[in-house]
CSV table of C-alpha atoms in Angstrom, one decimal:
chain,number,residue,atom,x,y,z
E,1,MET,CA,31.0,102.5,95.5
E,2,GLU,CA,33.6,104.6,93.9
E,3,LEU,CA,37.0,103.2,92.9
E,4,LYS,CA,40.2,105.2,93.5
E,5,LYS,CA,42.1,106.4,90.6
E,6,ASP,CA,45.4,104.7,90.0
E,7,ASP,CA,47.1,108.1,89.5
E,8,GLU,CA,47.1,108.7,93.2
E,9,GLU,CA,48.6,105.3,94.1
E,10,LYS,CA,51.0,105.2,91.2
E,11,ASP,CA,54.8,105.7,91.9
E,12,TYR,CA,54.2,106.3,95.6
E,13,ILE,CA,57.7,105.1,96.4
E,14,LEU,CA,59.4,107.7,94.1
E,15,LYS,CA,57.1,110.6,94.6
E,16,ASP,CA,58.7,113.9,93.5
E,17,ASN,CA,58.7,115.6,96.9
E,18,LYS,CA,61.3,117.0,99.3
E,19,LYS,CA,61.5,114.0,101.5
E,20,THR,CA,62.2,111.6,98.6
E,21,ASN,CA,64.7,113.9,97.0
E,22,PHE,CA,66.5,114.3,100.4
E,23,GLY,CA,66.4,110.6,101.0
E,24,ILE,CA,67.8,109.7,97.6
E,25,GLY,CA,70.6,112.3,98.0
E,26,PHE,CA,71.4,111.1,101.5
E,27,ILE,CA,71.6,107.5,100.5
E,28,ILE,CA,73.8,108.3,97.5
E,29,ALA,CA,76.1,110.4,99.6
E,30,ILE,CA,76.5,107.7,102.3
E,31,LEU,CA,77.2,105.1,99.6
E,32,PHE,CA,79.8,107.4,98.0
E,33,ILE,CA,81.5,108.0,101.4
E,34,LEU,CA,81.6,104.3,102.1
E,35,ILE,CA,83.1,103.4,98.7
E,36,ALA,CA,85.7,106.2,99.1
E,37,ALA,CA,86.6,104.9,102.6
E,38,VAL,CA,87.1,101.4,101.3
E,39,VAL,CA,89.3,102.6,98.4
E,40,ILE,CA,91.3,104.9,100.7
E,41,SER,CA,91.8,102.2,103.3
E,42,GLY,CA,92.8,99.8,100.5
E,43,PHE,CA,95.6,102.2,99.4
E,44,TYR,CA,96.6,102.9,103.0
E,45,PHE,CA,97.0,99.2,103.9
E,46,GLU,CA,98.6,98.5,100.4
E,47,PHE,CA,96.0,96.0,99.2
E,48,TRP,CA,96.3,97.4,95.7
């Protein structure tokens, strides 16, 4: 019975591949757009 190396299983969520890089960039872009929309709407409706 052979045990798997931990190197293959390690950091599987943040693997350095194209899908992960695209996903992180996409999420950051969406968050930035949402924050900007909240700030702009706050100025528009004179909350600040």
